[in-house]
Short mmCIF file of C-alpha atoms and ligand atoms in Angstrom, two decimals:
data_model
loop_
_atom_site.label_atom_id
_atom_site.label_comp_id
_atom_site.label_asym_id
_atom_site.label_seq_id
_atom_site.Cartn_x
_atom_site.Cartn_y
_atom_site.Cartn_z
CA UNK A 1 4.65 -218.75 -21.11
CA UNK A 2 7.11 -216.36 -22.75
CA UNK A 3 5.52 -213.09 -23.94
CA UNK A 4 7.05 -211.35 -26.97
CA UNK A 5 6.32 -207.94 -28.48
CA UNK A 6 6.95 -207.60 -32.21
CA UNK A 7 7.11 -204.42 -34.28
CA UNK A 8 6.85 -204.79 -38.06
CA UNK A 9 4.65 -207.89 -37.74
CA UNK A 10 3.01 -207.19 -41.11
CA UNK A 11 6.35 -207.09 -42.94
CA UNK A 12 8.33 -209.88 -44.58
CA UNK A 13 10.36 -210.82 -41.51
CA UNK A 14 7.70 -209.95 -38.95
CA UNK A 15 5.19 -212.31 -40.58
CA UNK A 16 7.66 -215.22 -40.51
CA UNK A 17 8.70 -214.35 -36.95
CA UNK A 18 5.11 -214.26 -35.68
CA UNK A 19 4.43 -217.70 -37.23
CA UNK A 20 7.62 -219.07 -35.68
CA UNK A 21 6.89 -217.66 -32.21
CA UNK A 22 3.29 -218.93 -32.21
CA UNK A 23 4.54 -222.38 -33.25
CA UNK A 24 7.02 -222.24 -30.34
CA UNK A 25 4.17 -221.54 -27.91
CA UNK A 26 5.09 -217.89 -27.31
CA UNK A 27 2.36 -215.35 -26.45
CA UNK A 28 2.76 -212.79 -29.22
CA UNK A 29 1.86 -209.10 -29.00
CA UNK A 30 2.28 -206.82 -32.01
CA UNK A 31 2.41 -203.10 -32.67
CA UNK A 32 0.00 -202.24 -35.49
CA UNK A 33 -0.63 -199.04 -37.34
CA UNK A 34 -4.11 -198.26 -38.49
CA UNK A 35 -2.88 -197.23 -41.97
CA UNK A 36 -1.72 -200.76 -42.80
CA UNK A 37 -2.55 -201.39 -46.46
CA UNK A 38 -4.99 -204.22 -47.17
CA UNK A 39 -2.50 -206.20 -49.29
CA UNK A 40 0.12 -206.44 -46.55
CA UNK A 41 0.37 -209.68 -44.60
CA UNK A 42 -2.50 -210.20 -42.19
CA UNK A 43 -1.61 -210.76 -38.55
CA UNK A 44 -2.84 -214.15 -37.20
CA UNK A 45 -5.84 -213.97 -34.87
CA UNK A 46 -3.83 -215.42 -31.96
CA UNK A 47 -1.71 -212.27 -31.81
CA UNK A 48 -2.66 -209.51 -29.35
CA UNK A 49 -2.60 -206.25 -31.31
CA UNK A 50 -1.62 -202.88 -29.83
CA UNK A 51 -2.33 -199.78 -31.89
CA UNK A 52 0.66 -197.48 -32.09
CA UNK A 53 3.29 -195.98 -34.32
CA UNK A 54 7.07 -196.07 -34.18
CA UNK A 55 6.96 -192.37 -35.10
CA UNK A 56 4.90 -191.59 -32.00
CA UNK A 57 6.84 -192.21 -28.75
CA UNK A 58 3.73 -191.98 -26.55
CA UNK A 59 1.74 -194.72 -28.34
CA UNK A 60 4.84 -196.87 -28.71
CA UNK A 61 5.74 -196.64 -25.02
CA UNK A 62 2.11 -197.29 -24.02
CA UNK A 63 1.90 -200.38 -26.25
CA UNK A 64 5.06 -201.87 -24.72
CA UNK A 65 3.84 -201.13 -21.18
CA UNK A 66 0.48 -202.79 -21.93
CA UNK A 67 2.14 -205.89 -23.41
CA UNK A 68 4.75 -206.13 -20.61
CA UNK A 69 6.89 -208.49 -22.73
CA UNK A 70 9.97 -210.49 -21.80
CA UNK A 71 11.32 -210.11 -25.34
CA UNK A 72 10.95 -207.23 -27.80
CA UNK A 73 11.77 -207.83 -31.47
CA UNK A 74 12.05 -204.51 -33.29
CA UNK A 75 11.55 -205.24 -36.99
CA UNK A 76 9.40 -202.25 -37.89
CA UNK A 77 10.52 -199.18 -39.71
CA UNK A 78 11.25 -197.61 -43.05
CA UNK A 79 13.17 -200.53 -44.47
CA UNK A 80 14.42 -199.42 -47.87
CA UNK A 81 17.31 -197.19 -48.85
CA UNK A 82 15.24 -195.60 -51.64
CA UNK A 83 12.41 -194.69 -49.23
CA UNK A 84 14.94 -193.21 -46.82
CA UNK A 85 16.20 -190.81 -49.50
CA UNK A 86 12.57 -189.75 -50.13
CA UNK A 87 11.96 -188.96 -46.46
CA UNK A 88 15.16 -188.80 -44.39
CA UNK A 89 13.41 -187.08 -41.47
CA UNK A 90 10.76 -189.77 -41.06
CA UNK A 91 13.49 -192.41 -41.46
CA UNK A 92 15.52 -190.96 -38.63
CA UNK A 93 12.43 -190.99 -36.37
CA UNK A 94 10.99 -194.40 -37.29
CA UNK A 95 14.18 -196.37 -37.95
CA UNK A 96 16.46 -194.50 -35.55
CA UNK A 97 14.93 -192.57 -32.64
CA UNK A 98 12.13 -195.10 -32.04
CA UNK A 99 14.78 -197.62 -31.01
CA UNK A 100 15.67 -195.31 -28.11
CA UNK A 101 12.02 -195.28 -27.03
CA UNK A 102 11.90 -199.11 -27.15
CA UNK A 103 15.13 -199.52 -25.19
CA UNK A 104 14.02 -197.02 -22.56
CA UNK A 105 10.61 -198.70 -22.25
CA UNK A 106 12.36 -202.07 -21.78
CA UNK A 107 14.70 -200.56 -19.21
CA UNK A 108 11.82 -199.06 -17.20
CA UNK A 109 9.89 -202.35 -17.23
CA UNK A 110 13.00 -204.04 -15.90
CA UNK A 111 13.48 -201.38 -13.23
CA UNK A 112 9.82 -201.79 -12.23
CA UNK A 113 10.52 -205.44 -11.42
CA UNK A 114 9.45 -207.13 -14.67
CA UNK A 115 12.68 -209.15 -14.65
CA UNK A 116 14.96 -209.55 -17.63
CA UNK A 117 13.48 -207.72 -20.63
CA UNK A 118 15.37 -208.56 -23.82
CA UNK A 119 15.52 -206.42 -26.96
CA UNK A 120 16.58 -207.65 -30.39
CA UNK A 121 17.07 -204.89 -32.92
CA UNK A 122 16.92 -205.65 -36.66
CA UNK A 123 20.02 -203.80 -37.79
CA UNK A 124 21.38 -203.81 -41.31
CA UNK A 125 24.50 -204.37 -43.40
CA UNK A 126 23.89 -200.81 -44.64
CA UNK A 127 25.67 -199.58 -41.48
CA UNK A 128 28.87 -200.81 -43.24
CA UNK A 129 28.06 -199.48 -46.74
CA UNK A 130 30.90 -196.93 -46.70
CA UNK A 131 33.65 -199.39 -45.86
CA UNK A 132 36.19 -200.85 -48.28
CA UNK A 133 36.50 -203.93 -46.04
CA UNK A 134 35.02 -207.14 -47.53
CA UNK A 135 33.70 -209.25 -45.89
CA UNK A 136 32.40 -207.20 -42.97
CA UNK A 137 32.08 -208.56 -39.44
CA UNK A 138 31.08 -207.26 -36.00
CA UNK A 139 34.38 -205.34 -35.66
CA UNK A 140 34.04 -203.48 -38.98
CA UNK A 141 33.75 -199.72 -38.31
CA UNK A 142 30.25 -198.35 -38.82
CA UNK A 143 30.18 -196.14 -41.94
CA UNK A 144 26.72 -195.49 -43.40
CA UNK A 145 26.24 -193.70 -46.74
CA UNK A 146 22.47 -193.16 -46.88
CA UNK A 147 19.75 -192.00 -44.43
CA UNK A 148 18.56 -195.58 -43.82
CA UNK A 149 22.07 -196.72 -42.90
CA UNK A 150 22.58 -193.61 -40.74
CA UNK A 151 19.36 -194.30 -38.80
CA UNK A 152 20.30 -197.97 -38.35
CA UNK A 153 23.77 -196.86 -37.18
CA UNK A 154 22.31 -194.56 -34.54
CA UNK A 155 20.08 -197.42 -33.41
CA UNK A 156 23.07 -199.79 -33.24
CA UNK A 157 24.93 -197.31 -31.01
CA UNK A 158 21.87 -196.98 -28.77
CA UNK A 159 21.65 -200.76 -28.41
CA UNK A 160 25.29 -200.80 -27.36
CA UNK A 161 24.70 -197.95 -24.88
CA UNK A 162 21.78 -199.75 -23.21
CA UNK A 163 23.67 -203.06 -23.17
CA UNK A 164 26.49 -201.32 -21.31
CA UNK A 165 23.84 -199.99 -18.92
CA UNK A 166 22.83 -203.58 -18.18
CA UNK A 167 19.98 -204.34 -20.57
CA UNK A 168 19.92 -207.62 -22.51
CA UNK A 169 19.96 -205.80 -25.87
CA UNK A 170 21.45 -207.01 -29.14
CA UNK A 171 21.68 -205.98 -32.77
CA UNK A 172 21.22 -208.58 -35.50
CA UNK A 173 23.22 -207.05 -38.36
CA UNK A 174 21.11 -208.48 -41.15
CA UNK A 175 22.37 -208.81 -44.71
CA UNK A 176 19.81 -208.88 -47.50
CA UNK A 177 17.33 -211.71 -47.17
CA UNK A 178 14.51 -212.52 -49.48
CA UNK A 179 11.36 -214.57 -49.87
CA UNK A 180 8.10 -214.50 -51.83
CA UNK A 181 6.88 -212.09 -49.12
CA UNK A 182 9.35 -209.38 -50.19
CA UNK A 183 7.40 -206.36 -51.50
CA UNK A 184 7.77 -205.77 -55.29
CA UNK A 185 9.40 -202.40 -54.59
CA UNK A 186 12.63 -204.27 -53.73
CA UNK A 187 14.89 -205.16 -56.66
CA UNK A 188 14.94 -208.92 -56.02
CA UNK A 189 11.15 -209.33 -55.98
CA UNK A 190 10.85 -206.86 -58.86
CA UNK A 191 13.05 -209.22 -60.88
CA UNK A 192 11.25 -212.45 -59.94
CA UNK A 193 7.82 -210.88 -60.37
CA UNK A 194 8.78 -209.42 -63.76
CA UNK A 195 10.44 -212.63 -64.99
CA UNK A 196 7.19 -214.48 -64.21
CA UNK A 197 5.06 -211.77 -65.88
CA UNK A 198 7.30 -211.78 -68.99
CA UNK A 199 7.02 -215.58 -69.13
CA UNK A 200 3.22 -215.24 -68.87
CA UNK A 201 3.18 -212.61 -71.63
CA UNK A 202 1.71 -209.85 -69.46
CA UNK A 203 4.86 -207.69 -69.33
CA UNK A 204 7.53 -207.05 -71.97
CA UNK A 205 10.39 -205.29 -70.23
CA UNK A 206 12.08 -204.74 -66.89
CA UNK A 207 13.87 -201.49 -66.00
CA UNK A 208 16.65 -201.68 -63.40
CA UNK A 209 19.62 -199.66 -62.10
CA UNK A 210 23.23 -200.78 -61.73
CA UNK A 211 23.46 -204.52 -62.51
CA UNK A 212 26.98 -204.92 -61.15
CA UNK A 213 26.32 -204.24 -57.43
CA UNK A 214 26.93 -207.30 -55.30
CA UNK A 215 24.89 -208.32 -52.27
CA UNK A 216 24.89 -211.22 -49.83
CA UNK A 217 21.40 -212.69 -50.23
CA UNK A 218 19.88 -215.22 -47.83
CA UNK A 219 16.52 -216.86 -47.15
CA UNK A 220 14.28 -214.76 -44.84
CA UNK A 221 13.06 -217.59 -42.53
CA UNK A 222 16.73 -218.45 -41.81
CA UNK A 223 17.27 -214.85 -40.66
CA UNK A 224 14.20 -215.01 -38.44
CA UNK A 225 15.70 -218.14 -36.87
CA UNK A 226 18.84 -216.09 -36.20
CA UNK A 227 16.76 -213.40 -34.44
CA UNK A 228 15.26 -216.02 -32.12
CA UNK A 229 18.69 -217.50 -31.35
CA UNK A 230 20.04 -214.01 -30.56
CA UNK A 231 17.10 -213.33 -28.22
CA UNK A 232 17.59 -216.66 -26.43
CA UNK A 233 21.38 -216.39 -26.03
CA UNK A 234 22.60 -216.23 -22.42
CA UNK A 235 24.73 -213.15 -23.10
CA UNK A 236 23.57 -210.24 -25.28
CA UNK A 237 25.85 -209.56 -28.23
CA UNK A 238 25.74 -208.19 -31.79
CA UNK A 239 25.87 -210.67 -34.65
CA UNK A 240 26.39 -210.39 -38.39
CA UNK A 241 23.72 -212.55 -40.03
CA UNK A 242 24.80 -213.34 -43.58
CA UNK A 243 25.64 -216.23 -45.91
CA UNK A 244 29.25 -215.14 -46.54
CA UNK A 245 28.74 -215.28 -50.32
CA UNK A 246 27.82 -212.40 -52.62
CA UNK A 247 26.24 -212.27 -56.07
CA UNK A 248 25.54 -209.48 -58.56
CA UNK A 249 22.16 -208.36 -59.87
CA UNK A 250 23.23 -209.99 -63.16
CA UNK A 251 23.66 -213.31 -61.32
CA UNK A 252 20.16 -212.86 -59.90
CA UNK A 253 18.75 -212.18 -63.38
CA UNK A 254 20.50 -215.28 -64.78
CA UNK A 255 18.87 -217.63 -62.27
CA UNK A 256 15.47 -215.90 -62.28
CA UNK A 257 15.05 -215.90 -66.06
CA UNK A 258 16.31 -219.48 -66.24
CA UNK A 259 13.69 -220.62 -63.70
CA UNK A 260 11.00 -218.67 -65.58
CA UNK A 261 11.90 -220.68 -68.69
CA UNK A 262 13.03 -217.61 -70.67
CA UNK A 263 16.80 -218.04 -70.63
CA UNK A 264 18.56 -214.87 -71.81
CA UNK A 265 17.28 -211.82 -69.90
CA UNK A 266 19.16 -209.22 -71.98
CA UNK A 267 16.43 -208.59 -74.60
CA UNK A 268 13.98 -207.73 -71.79
CA UNK A 269 16.10 -205.69 -69.37
CA UNK A 270 16.92 -201.99 -69.66
CA UNK A 271 19.01 -199.94 -67.28
CA UNK A 272 17.92 -196.44 -66.33
CA UNK A 273 20.18 -194.00 -64.45
CA UNK A 274 17.16 -192.91 -62.38
CA UNK A 275 17.29 -196.29 -60.65
CA UNK A 276 20.96 -195.91 -59.77
CA UNK A 277 21.42 -194.76 -56.18
CA UNK A 278 23.31 -191.49 -55.59
CA UNK A 279 25.77 -193.48 -53.48
CA UNK A 280 25.85 -197.23 -53.21
CA UNK A 281 28.10 -199.89 -51.73
CA UNK A 282 29.78 -201.93 -54.48
CA UNK A 283 29.77 -205.08 -52.37
CA UNK A 284 28.16 -205.93 -49.05
CA UNK A 285 29.18 -209.39 -47.90
CA UNK A 286 29.07 -210.49 -44.27
CA UNK A 287 31.19 -212.94 -42.33
CA UNK A 288 28.78 -215.03 -40.20
CA UNK A 289 31.56 -216.82 -38.28
CA UNK A 290 30.56 -215.42 -34.86
CA UNK A 291 26.90 -216.45 -35.02
CA UNK A 292 27.91 -219.85 -36.42
CA UNK A 293 30.43 -220.41 -33.61
CA UNK A 294 28.47 -218.99 -30.67
CA UNK A 295 24.85 -219.73 -31.57
CA UNK A 296 25.18 -222.59 -34.07
CA UNK A 297 23.33 -220.64 -36.81
CA UNK A 298 23.85 -221.54 -40.46
CA UNK A 299 21.88 -220.60 -43.58
CA UNK A 300 19.85 -223.52 -44.95
CA UNK A 301 18.90 -222.19 -48.41
CA UNK A 302 21.51 -221.17 -51.01
CA UNK A 303 21.34 -218.36 -53.56
CA UNK A 304 20.12 -220.43 -56.54
CA UNK A 305 17.38 -222.13 -54.58
CA UNK A 306 16.09 -218.91 -53.01
CA UNK A 307 15.81 -217.18 -56.41
CA UNK A 308 14.08 -220.24 -57.88
CA UNK A 309 11.60 -220.40 -54.97
CA UNK A 310 10.68 -216.74 -55.48
CA UNK A 311 10.21 -217.22 -59.24
CA UNK A 312 8.11 -220.37 -58.77
CA UNK A 313 5.86 -218.42 -56.38
CA UNK A 314 5.53 -215.55 -58.88
CA UNK A 315 4.89 -217.91 -61.80
CA UNK A 316 2.01 -219.34 -59.79
CA UNK A 317 0.70 -215.80 -59.12
CA UNK A 318 1.03 -214.90 -62.82
CA UNK A 319 -0.88 -218.07 -63.77
CA UNK A 320 -3.70 -217.18 -61.35
CA UNK A 321 -3.81 -213.59 -62.68
CA UNK A 322 -4.11 -214.67 -66.35
CA UNK A 323 -7.57 -214.20 -67.85
CA UNK A 324 -9.53 -217.49 -67.94
CA UNK A 325 -8.93 -219.44 -71.14
CA UNK A 326 -5.45 -218.06 -71.85
P1 NAP B 401 9.28 -204.74 -44.38
O1 NAP B 401 8.72 -205.96 -45.07
O2 NAP B 401 9.44 -203.49 -45.18
O3 NAP B 401 8.34 -204.43 -43.12
C1 NAP B 401 8.43 -203.22 -42.43
C2 NAP B 401 7.45 -203.24 -41.29
O4 NAP B 401 7.59 -202.02 -40.55
C3 NAP B 401 5.99 -203.36 -41.70
O5 NAP B 401 5.34 -204.26 -40.83
C4 NAP B 401 5.45 -201.96 -41.46
O6 NAP B 401 4.11 -201.93 -41.04
C5 NAP B 401 6.30 -201.52 -40.27
N1 NAP B 401 6.35 -200.08 -40.12
C6 NAP B 401 6.81 -199.15 -41.01
N2 NAP B 401 6.69 -197.92 -40.50
C7 NAP B 401 6.13 -198.06 -39.28
C8 NAP B 401 5.74 -197.13 -38.27
N3 NAP B 401 5.90 -195.82 -38.42
N4 NAP B 401 5.19 -197.62 -37.13
C9 NAP B 401 5.00 -198.97 -36.97
N5 NAP B 401 5.35 -199.88 -37.89
C10 NAP B 401 5.91 -199.43 -39.03
O7 NAP B 401 10.70 -205.06 -43.73
P2 NAP B 401 11.44 -206.48 -43.58
O8 NAP B 401 12.10 -206.81 -44.87
O9 NAP B 401 10.53 -207.45 -42.95
O10 NAP B 401 12.61 -206.09 -42.58
C11 NAP B 401 12.44 -206.19 -41.16
C12 NAP B 401 13.50 -205.36 -40.47
O11 NAP B 401 14.79 -205.86 -40.82
C13 NAP B 401 13.48 -203.88 -40.88
O12 NAP B 401 13.82 -203.10 -39.76
C14 NAP B 401 14.59 -203.79 -41.91
O13 NAP B 401 15.16 -202.49 -41.96
C15 NAP B 401 15.58 -204.82 -41.38
N6 NAP B 401 16.43 -205.40 -42.42
C16 NAP B 401 15.86 -206.10 -43.42
C17 NAP B 401 16.67 -206.63 -44.41
C18 NAP B 401 16.08 -207.44 -45.54
O14 NAP B 401 16.84 -207.84 -46.45
N7 NAP B 401 14.79 -207.74 -45.52
C19 NAP B 401 18.06 -206.45 -44.36
C20 NAP B 401 18.60 -205.73 -43.31
C21 NAP B 401 17.77 -205.21 -42.34
P3 NAP B 401 2.86 -201.46 -41.97
O15 NAP B 401 2.25 -202.75 -42.46
O16 NAP B 401 2.02 -200.72 -41.05
O17 NAP B 401 3.43 -200.61 -43.08
#
C-alpha cells in the first residue's frame, strides 16, 4: 500500500486530495496544527494525524520521520498574497523555508534506505507575477512581486536543487483554482457568497478592489488530479497547471450575479482602494501544454460552470441560514 504524507489537509486542496487518495486506496498521513479553527474542513477518521507545524522544523521533521511516506504532498502554508503582506516573516518560514525541511527529511529517509521518496510542492503562478510574458510556462523567468510569491519562488528553487541532487521532487505551478471550499477571504468566494447573500436579502453591498485584474481560474479537484499525476510520473518535472484562459473580476461578477438571479451587479458593488494590492499582476494566464502532453491532464470544468457551482452552493447555504418562515 502506498503511504502519503499531506500538509495542508484541512485546506481547500488538501481536503480534496485526502478524499482522492483514500478513494485510491492510499494510506494517508497528515500534518495537523492544534490551532486549527473549528470551521475548517475536518480530516477523515481514516487519516493518521501527526501534530506539527510548518513553522517548526523539529515537529515537521519528526512528523515526516514517523509517517515514513513514499510520497509527500506539500499543500500547507500561508496561501494568500494579502496575508503574506501582513506577515512576510511568517510567510517566508511557512511557505518558503519549510519546503527545505521537507525536502531534506525526504532525502534523509531515502538515504536511510526507505527507497524512492517523492515530493510534490504546491507552487504558484505568483512566482511569475512580475513578468510581462503572457501566457507563462515552465520556462518563464521567476519574478515574484509580493512576499507570498517570493516564498514560493525560494521553494521552487529548492525543489530544483534537490531534484538535481537526485530526489524525485517536482513543483506544480498552480494557477488560481476555486471551489465551494475556498475560504470567504478570497475574492472569488467573497463574490459568490455575497451574491447569494444579496439574493437572499441578508446583505446589500459588496466591496472589492481592482475589477480589471485577470486570472486563470480552474476547478480545484482538477488541480488535485494534476498533483497526483505529477507525483506518479516516472520522471520528476515542474508543470504549469492552468486552463490557458483568463477572465477579469468583472467577468466573475457577471456570471455570479446571473446565477444568483440578480443580473446587474453594478448597483451592489463598490470599489475601495484599500482592497487594491500595492503591486499586482495585471494578467496571470498559464500555458498547460506540457502537463497535457506529458501527463494527459486537462481541465474538466470551465469558467462559467465553476462560478455557477460556487454560487449554487452559497445560495443553498444562504437558504439554510435564513430565519425560519422567511
Ligand atoms: P488553504 O485552503 O488556504 O489551506 C492552507 C492549509 O495550510 C491549511 O490546511 C492550513 O492548516 C495549512 N497551514 C497554514 N499554516 C500552517 C502551518 N504553519 N503549519 C501547518 N499547516 C499550516 O490553501 P489551498 O487553496 O488549499 O492551497 C493549497 C496550496 O496550493 C497552498 O500552498 C497554496 O499556496 C497553493 N496554491 C493554491 C492556489 C489556489 O488557487 N488555491 C493557487 C496557487 C497555489 P490550518 O487548518 O491549520 O490553518
